[in-house]
C-alpha atoms as a printed R data frame, in Angstrom:
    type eleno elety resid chain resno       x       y      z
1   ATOM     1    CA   UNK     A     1   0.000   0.000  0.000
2   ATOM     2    CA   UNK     A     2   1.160   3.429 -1.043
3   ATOM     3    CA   UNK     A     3   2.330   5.642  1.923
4   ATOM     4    CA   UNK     A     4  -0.695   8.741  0.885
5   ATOM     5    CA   UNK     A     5  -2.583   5.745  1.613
6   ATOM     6    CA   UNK     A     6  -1.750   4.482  4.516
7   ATOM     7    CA   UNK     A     7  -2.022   7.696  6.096
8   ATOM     8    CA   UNK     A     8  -6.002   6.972  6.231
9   ATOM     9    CA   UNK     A     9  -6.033   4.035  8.772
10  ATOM    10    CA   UNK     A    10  -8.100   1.731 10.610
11  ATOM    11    CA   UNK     A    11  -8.228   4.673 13.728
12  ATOM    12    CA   UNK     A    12  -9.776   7.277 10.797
13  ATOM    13    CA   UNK     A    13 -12.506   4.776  9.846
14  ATOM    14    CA   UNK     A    14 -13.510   4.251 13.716
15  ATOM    15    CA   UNK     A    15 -13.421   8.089 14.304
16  ATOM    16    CA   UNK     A    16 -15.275   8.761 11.024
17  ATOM    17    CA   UNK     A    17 -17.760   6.545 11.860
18  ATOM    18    CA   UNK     A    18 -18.101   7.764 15.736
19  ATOM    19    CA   UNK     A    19 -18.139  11.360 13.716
20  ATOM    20    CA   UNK     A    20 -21.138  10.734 11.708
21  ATOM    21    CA   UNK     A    21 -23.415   8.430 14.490
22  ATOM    22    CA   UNK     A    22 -22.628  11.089 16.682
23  ATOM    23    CA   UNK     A    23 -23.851  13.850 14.332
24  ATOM    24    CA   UNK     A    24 -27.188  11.529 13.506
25  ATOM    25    CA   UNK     A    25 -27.956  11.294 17.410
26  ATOM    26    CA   UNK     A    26 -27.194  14.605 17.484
27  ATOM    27    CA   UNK     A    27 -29.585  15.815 14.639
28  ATOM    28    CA   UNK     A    28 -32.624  13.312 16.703
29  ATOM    29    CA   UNK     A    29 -31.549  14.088 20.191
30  ATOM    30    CA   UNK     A    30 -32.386  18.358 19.714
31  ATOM    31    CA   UNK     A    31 -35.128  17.909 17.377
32  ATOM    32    CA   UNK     A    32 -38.707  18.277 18.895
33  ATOM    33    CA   UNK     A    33 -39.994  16.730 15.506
34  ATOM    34    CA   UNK     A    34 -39.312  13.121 15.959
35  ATOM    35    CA   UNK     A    35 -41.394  12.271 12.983
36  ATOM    36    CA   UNK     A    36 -40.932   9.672  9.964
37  ATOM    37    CA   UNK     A    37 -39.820  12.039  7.388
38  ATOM    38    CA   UNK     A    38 -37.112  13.697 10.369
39  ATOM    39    CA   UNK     A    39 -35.879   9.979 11.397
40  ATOM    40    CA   UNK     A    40 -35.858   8.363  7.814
41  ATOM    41    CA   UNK     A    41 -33.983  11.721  6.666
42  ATOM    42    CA   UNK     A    42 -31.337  11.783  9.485
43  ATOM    43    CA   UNK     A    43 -31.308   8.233  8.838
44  ATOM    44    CA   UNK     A    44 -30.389   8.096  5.266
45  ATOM    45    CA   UNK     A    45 -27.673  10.832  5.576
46  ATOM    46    CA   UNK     A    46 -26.053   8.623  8.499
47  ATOM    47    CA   UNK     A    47 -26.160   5.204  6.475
48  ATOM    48    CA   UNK     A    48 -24.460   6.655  3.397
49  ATOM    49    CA   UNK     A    49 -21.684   8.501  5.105
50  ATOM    50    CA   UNK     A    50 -21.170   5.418  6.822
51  ATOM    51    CA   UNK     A    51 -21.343   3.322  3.536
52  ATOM    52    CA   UNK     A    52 -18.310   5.582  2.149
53  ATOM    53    CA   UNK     A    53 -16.256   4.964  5.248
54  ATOM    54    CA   UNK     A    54 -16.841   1.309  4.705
55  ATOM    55    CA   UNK     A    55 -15.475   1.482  1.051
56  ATOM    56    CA   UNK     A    56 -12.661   3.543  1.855
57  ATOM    57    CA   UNK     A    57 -11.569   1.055  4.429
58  ATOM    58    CA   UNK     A    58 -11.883  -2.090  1.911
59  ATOM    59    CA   UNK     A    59 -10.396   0.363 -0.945
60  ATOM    60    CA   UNK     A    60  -7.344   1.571  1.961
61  ATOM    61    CA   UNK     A    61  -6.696  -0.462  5.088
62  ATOM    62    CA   UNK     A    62  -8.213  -3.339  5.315
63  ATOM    63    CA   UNK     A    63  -5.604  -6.831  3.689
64  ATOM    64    CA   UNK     A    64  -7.038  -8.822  0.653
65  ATOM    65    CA   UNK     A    65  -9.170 -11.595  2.347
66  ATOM    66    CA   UNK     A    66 -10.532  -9.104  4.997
67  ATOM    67    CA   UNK     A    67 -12.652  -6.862  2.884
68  ATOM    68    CA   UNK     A    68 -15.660  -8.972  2.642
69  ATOM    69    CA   UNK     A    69 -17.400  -7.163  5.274
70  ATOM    70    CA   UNK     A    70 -17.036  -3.687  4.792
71  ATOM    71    CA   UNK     A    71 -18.118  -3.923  1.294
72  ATOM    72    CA   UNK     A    72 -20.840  -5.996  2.260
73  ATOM    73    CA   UNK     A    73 -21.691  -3.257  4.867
74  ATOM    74    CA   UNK     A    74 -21.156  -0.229  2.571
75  ATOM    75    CA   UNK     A    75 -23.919  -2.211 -0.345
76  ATOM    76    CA   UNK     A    76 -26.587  -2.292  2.498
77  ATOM    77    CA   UNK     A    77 -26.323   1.076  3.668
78  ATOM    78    CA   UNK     A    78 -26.356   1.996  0.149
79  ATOM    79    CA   UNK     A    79 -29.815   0.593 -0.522
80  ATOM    80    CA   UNK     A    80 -31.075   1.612  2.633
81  ATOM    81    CA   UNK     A    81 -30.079   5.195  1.681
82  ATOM    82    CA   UNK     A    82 -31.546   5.237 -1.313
83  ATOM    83    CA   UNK     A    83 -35.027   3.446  0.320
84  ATOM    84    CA   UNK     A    84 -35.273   5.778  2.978
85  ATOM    85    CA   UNK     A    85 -33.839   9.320  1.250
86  ATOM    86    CA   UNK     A    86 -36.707   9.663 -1.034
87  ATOM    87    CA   UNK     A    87 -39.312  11.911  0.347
88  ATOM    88    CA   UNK     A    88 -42.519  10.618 -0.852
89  ATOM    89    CA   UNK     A    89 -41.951   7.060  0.409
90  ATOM    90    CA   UNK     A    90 -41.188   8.847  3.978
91  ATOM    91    CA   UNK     A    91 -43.838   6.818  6.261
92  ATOM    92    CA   UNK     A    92 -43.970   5.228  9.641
93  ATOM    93    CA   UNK     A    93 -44.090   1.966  8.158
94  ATOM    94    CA   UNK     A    94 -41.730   2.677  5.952
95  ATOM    95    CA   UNK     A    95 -39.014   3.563  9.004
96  ATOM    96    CA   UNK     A    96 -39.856   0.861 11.029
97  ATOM    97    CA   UNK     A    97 -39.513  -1.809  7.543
98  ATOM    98    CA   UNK     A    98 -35.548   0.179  6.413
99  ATOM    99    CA   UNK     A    99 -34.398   0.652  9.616
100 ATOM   100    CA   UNK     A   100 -35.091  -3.030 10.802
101 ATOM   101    CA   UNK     A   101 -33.874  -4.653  8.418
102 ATOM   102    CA   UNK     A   102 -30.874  -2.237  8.359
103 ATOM   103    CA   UNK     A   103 -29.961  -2.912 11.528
104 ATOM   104    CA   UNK     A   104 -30.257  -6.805 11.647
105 ATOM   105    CA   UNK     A   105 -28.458  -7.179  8.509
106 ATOM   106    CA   UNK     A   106 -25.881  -5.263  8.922
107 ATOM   107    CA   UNK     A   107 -25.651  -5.585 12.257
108 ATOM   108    CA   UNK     A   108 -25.330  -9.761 11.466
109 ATOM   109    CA   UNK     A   109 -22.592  -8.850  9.142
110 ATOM   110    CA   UNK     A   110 -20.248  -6.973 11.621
111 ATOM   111    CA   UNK     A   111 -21.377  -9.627 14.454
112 ATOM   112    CA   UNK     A   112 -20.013 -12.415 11.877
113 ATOM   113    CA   UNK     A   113 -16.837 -11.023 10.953
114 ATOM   114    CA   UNK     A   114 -16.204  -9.973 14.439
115 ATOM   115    CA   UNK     A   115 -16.640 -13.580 15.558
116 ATOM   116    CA   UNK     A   116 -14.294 -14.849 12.613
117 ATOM   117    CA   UNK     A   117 -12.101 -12.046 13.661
118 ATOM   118    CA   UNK     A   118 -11.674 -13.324 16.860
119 ATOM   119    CA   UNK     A   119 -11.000 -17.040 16.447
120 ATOM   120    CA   UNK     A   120  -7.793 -15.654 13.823
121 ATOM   121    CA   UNK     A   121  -7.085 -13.754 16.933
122 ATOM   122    CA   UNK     A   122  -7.740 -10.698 15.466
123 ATOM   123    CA   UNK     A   123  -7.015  -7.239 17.844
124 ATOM   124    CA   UNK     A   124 -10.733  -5.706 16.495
125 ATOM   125    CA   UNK     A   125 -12.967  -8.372 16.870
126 ATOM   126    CA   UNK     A   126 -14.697  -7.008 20.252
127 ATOM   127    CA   UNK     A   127 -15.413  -3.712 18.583
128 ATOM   128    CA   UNK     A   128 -16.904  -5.453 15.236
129 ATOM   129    CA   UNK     A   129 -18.896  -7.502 17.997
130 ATOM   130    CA   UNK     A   130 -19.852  -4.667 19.964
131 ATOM   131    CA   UNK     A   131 -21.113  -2.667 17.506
132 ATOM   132    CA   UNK     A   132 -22.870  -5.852 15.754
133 ATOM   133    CA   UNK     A   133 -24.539  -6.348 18.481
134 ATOM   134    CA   UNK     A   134 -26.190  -3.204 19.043
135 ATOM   135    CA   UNK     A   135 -27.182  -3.002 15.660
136 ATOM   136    CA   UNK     A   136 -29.135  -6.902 16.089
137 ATOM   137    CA   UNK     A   137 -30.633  -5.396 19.855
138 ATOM   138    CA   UNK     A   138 -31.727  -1.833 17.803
139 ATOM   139    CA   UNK     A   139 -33.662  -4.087 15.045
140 ATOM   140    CA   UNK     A   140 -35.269  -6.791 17.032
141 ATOM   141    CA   UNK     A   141 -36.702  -3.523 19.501
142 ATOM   142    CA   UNK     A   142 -38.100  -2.216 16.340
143 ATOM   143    CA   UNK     A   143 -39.654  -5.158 15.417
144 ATOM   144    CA   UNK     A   144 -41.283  -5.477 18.802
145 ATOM   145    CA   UNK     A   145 -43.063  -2.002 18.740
146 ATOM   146    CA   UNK     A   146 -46.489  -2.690 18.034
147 ATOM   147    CA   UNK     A   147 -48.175  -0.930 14.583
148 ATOM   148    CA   UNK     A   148 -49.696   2.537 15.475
149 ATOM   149    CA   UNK     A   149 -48.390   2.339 19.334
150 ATOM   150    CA   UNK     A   150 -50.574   5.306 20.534
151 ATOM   151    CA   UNK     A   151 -49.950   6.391 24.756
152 ATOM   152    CA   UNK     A   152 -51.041   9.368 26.259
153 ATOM   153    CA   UNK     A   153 -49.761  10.696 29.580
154 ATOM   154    CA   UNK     A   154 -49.944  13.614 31.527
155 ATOM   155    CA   UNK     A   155 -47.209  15.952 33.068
156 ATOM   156    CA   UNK     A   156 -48.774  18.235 35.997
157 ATOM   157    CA   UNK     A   157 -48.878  21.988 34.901
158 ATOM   158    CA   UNK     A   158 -47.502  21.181 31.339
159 ATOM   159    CA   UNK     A   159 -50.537  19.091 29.354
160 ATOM   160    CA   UNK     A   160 -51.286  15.975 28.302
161 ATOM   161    CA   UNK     A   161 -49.221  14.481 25.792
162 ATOM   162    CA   UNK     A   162 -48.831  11.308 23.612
163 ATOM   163    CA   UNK     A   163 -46.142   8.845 23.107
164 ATOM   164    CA   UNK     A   164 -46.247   6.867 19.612
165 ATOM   165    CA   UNK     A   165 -44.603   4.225 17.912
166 ATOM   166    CA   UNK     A   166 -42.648   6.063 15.453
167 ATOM   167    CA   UNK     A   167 -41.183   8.469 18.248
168 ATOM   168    CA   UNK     A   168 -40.295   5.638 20.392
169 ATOM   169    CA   UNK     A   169 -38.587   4.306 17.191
170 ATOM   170    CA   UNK     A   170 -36.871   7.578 16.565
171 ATOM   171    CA   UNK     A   171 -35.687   7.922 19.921
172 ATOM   172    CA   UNK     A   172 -33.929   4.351 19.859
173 ATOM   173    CA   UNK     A   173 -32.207   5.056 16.598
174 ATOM   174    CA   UNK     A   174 -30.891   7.946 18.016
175 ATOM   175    CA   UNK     A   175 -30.247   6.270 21.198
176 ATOM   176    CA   UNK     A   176 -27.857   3.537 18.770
177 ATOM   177    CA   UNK     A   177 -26.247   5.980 17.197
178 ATOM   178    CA   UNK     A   178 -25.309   7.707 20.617
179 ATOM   179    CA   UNK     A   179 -24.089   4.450 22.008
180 ATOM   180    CA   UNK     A   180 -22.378   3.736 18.385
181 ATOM   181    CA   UNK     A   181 -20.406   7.076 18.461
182 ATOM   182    CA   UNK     A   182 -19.096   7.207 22.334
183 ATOM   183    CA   UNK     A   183 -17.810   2.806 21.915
184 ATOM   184    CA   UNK     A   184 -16.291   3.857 18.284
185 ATOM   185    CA   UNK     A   185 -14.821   6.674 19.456
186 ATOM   186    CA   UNK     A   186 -13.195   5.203 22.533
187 ATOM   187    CA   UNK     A   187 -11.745   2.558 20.211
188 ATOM   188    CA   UNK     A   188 -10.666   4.592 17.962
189 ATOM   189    CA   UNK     A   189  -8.193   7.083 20.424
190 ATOM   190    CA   UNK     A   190  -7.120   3.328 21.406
191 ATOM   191    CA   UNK     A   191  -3.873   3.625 19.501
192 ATOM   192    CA   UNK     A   192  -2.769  -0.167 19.736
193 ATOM   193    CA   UNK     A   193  -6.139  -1.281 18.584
194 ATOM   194    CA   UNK     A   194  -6.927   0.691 15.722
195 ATOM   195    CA   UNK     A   195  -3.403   0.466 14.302
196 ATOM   196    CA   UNK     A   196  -3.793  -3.349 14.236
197 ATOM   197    CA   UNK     A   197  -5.025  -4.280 11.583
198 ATOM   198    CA   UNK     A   198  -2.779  -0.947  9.360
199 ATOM   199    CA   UNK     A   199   0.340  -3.321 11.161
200 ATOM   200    CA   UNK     A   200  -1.799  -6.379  9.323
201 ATOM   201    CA   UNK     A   201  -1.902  -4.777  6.102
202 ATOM   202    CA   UNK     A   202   1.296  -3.644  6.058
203 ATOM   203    CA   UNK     A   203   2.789  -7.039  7.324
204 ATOM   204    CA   UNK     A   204   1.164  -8.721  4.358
205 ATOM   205    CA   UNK     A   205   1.683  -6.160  1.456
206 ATOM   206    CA   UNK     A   206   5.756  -6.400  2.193
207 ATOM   207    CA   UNK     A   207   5.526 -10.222  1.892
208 ATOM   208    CA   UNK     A   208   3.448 -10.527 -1.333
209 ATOM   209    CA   UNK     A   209   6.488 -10.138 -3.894
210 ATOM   210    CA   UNK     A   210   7.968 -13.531 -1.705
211 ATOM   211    CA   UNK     A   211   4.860 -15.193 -2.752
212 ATOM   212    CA   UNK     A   212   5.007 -14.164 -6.282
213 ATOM   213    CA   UNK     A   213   8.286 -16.006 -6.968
214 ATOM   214    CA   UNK     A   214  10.533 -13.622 -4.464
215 ATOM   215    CA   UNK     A   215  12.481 -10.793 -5.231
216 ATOM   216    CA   UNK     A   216  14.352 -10.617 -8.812
């Protein structure tokens, strides 16, 4: 790998990731509107920033045979950006559908390859299972919010108010996204982690000529 390009390592993608959940729980946590159209838009912006992190670590850090993942990760967030950014399809049903499936899928992938990661002994694996985890937990709680959730409840000397589905659903995505950003942050200011698998990389790009019929 080219030194320009090894200058964007495996620390960038965890920050740059931890930059852009952070922003999306952000965006949900000081918005009073925690509507479909709000959520699904917030939620579109956050999947394909994240999707172009994912290629540029397949496309810069990450070693032939390790890439499967992120560009499996950065094709789902693609079509869920594209579902959920167009404006018209914007419905509580709609959020609920893209974001649950989001999350278990991709969440599955990251779980998977942070399990593999860890029986090759791999220094990442508890952040890929972390964070694969929390995507699983944020798409099974979707999935167990019942269709047009309505609750009312009262606050003394403010009103009566009511809680529904989709703004219980907002809230957790921006309650993953949160949690996403403070764990991926933390790993990523974790120098000997998130240089691991750059060390990897490196390791295996200075031994490919020996595998090609050595040096000449």
């Amino acid at each position: 790998m080219s030194a320009p390009a090894r200058a964007f390592t495996m620390r960038h993608v965890q920050l740059l990731r931890a930059l852009f959940a952070a922003v999306a729980a952000l965006m949900i946590t000081f918005s009073s509107d925690h509507s479909a159209p709000v959520g699904l838009s917030v939620f579109s912006g956050f999947v394909f920033l994240t999707a172009l992190v994912h290629v540029l670590a397949a496309w810069l850090v990450l070693p032939a045979g390790s890439r499967w993942p992120s560009v499996l990760l950065a094709a789902v967030g693609v079509v869920a950006g594209l579902v959920s950014g167009i404006p018209v399809w914007r419905s509580d049903d709609l959020f609920f559908v893209v974001v649950s499936s989001w999350a278990i899928v991709s969440g599955g992938i990251e779980l998977l390859a942070g399990i593999r990661s860890r029986r090759a002994g791999g220094m990442l694996s508890r952040d890929a299972i972390s964070v694969g985890a929390l995507g699983v937990l944020l798409g099974i709680a979707l999935l167990l919010i019942p269709s047009g959730f309505l609750q009312e409840y009262t606050i003394d000397e403010a009103g009566t108010f009511v809680l529904s589905g989709i703004i219980l659903g907002v809230g957790m995505f921006g309650g993953y996204a949160a949690i996403v950003a403070v764990f991926l942050g933390i790993a990523g200011l974790t120098p000997k982690q998130a240089d691991a698998v750059t060390t990897a990389s490196d390791s295996n790009d200075s031994t490919a000529p020996a595998e090609h019929g050595g040096e000449r």
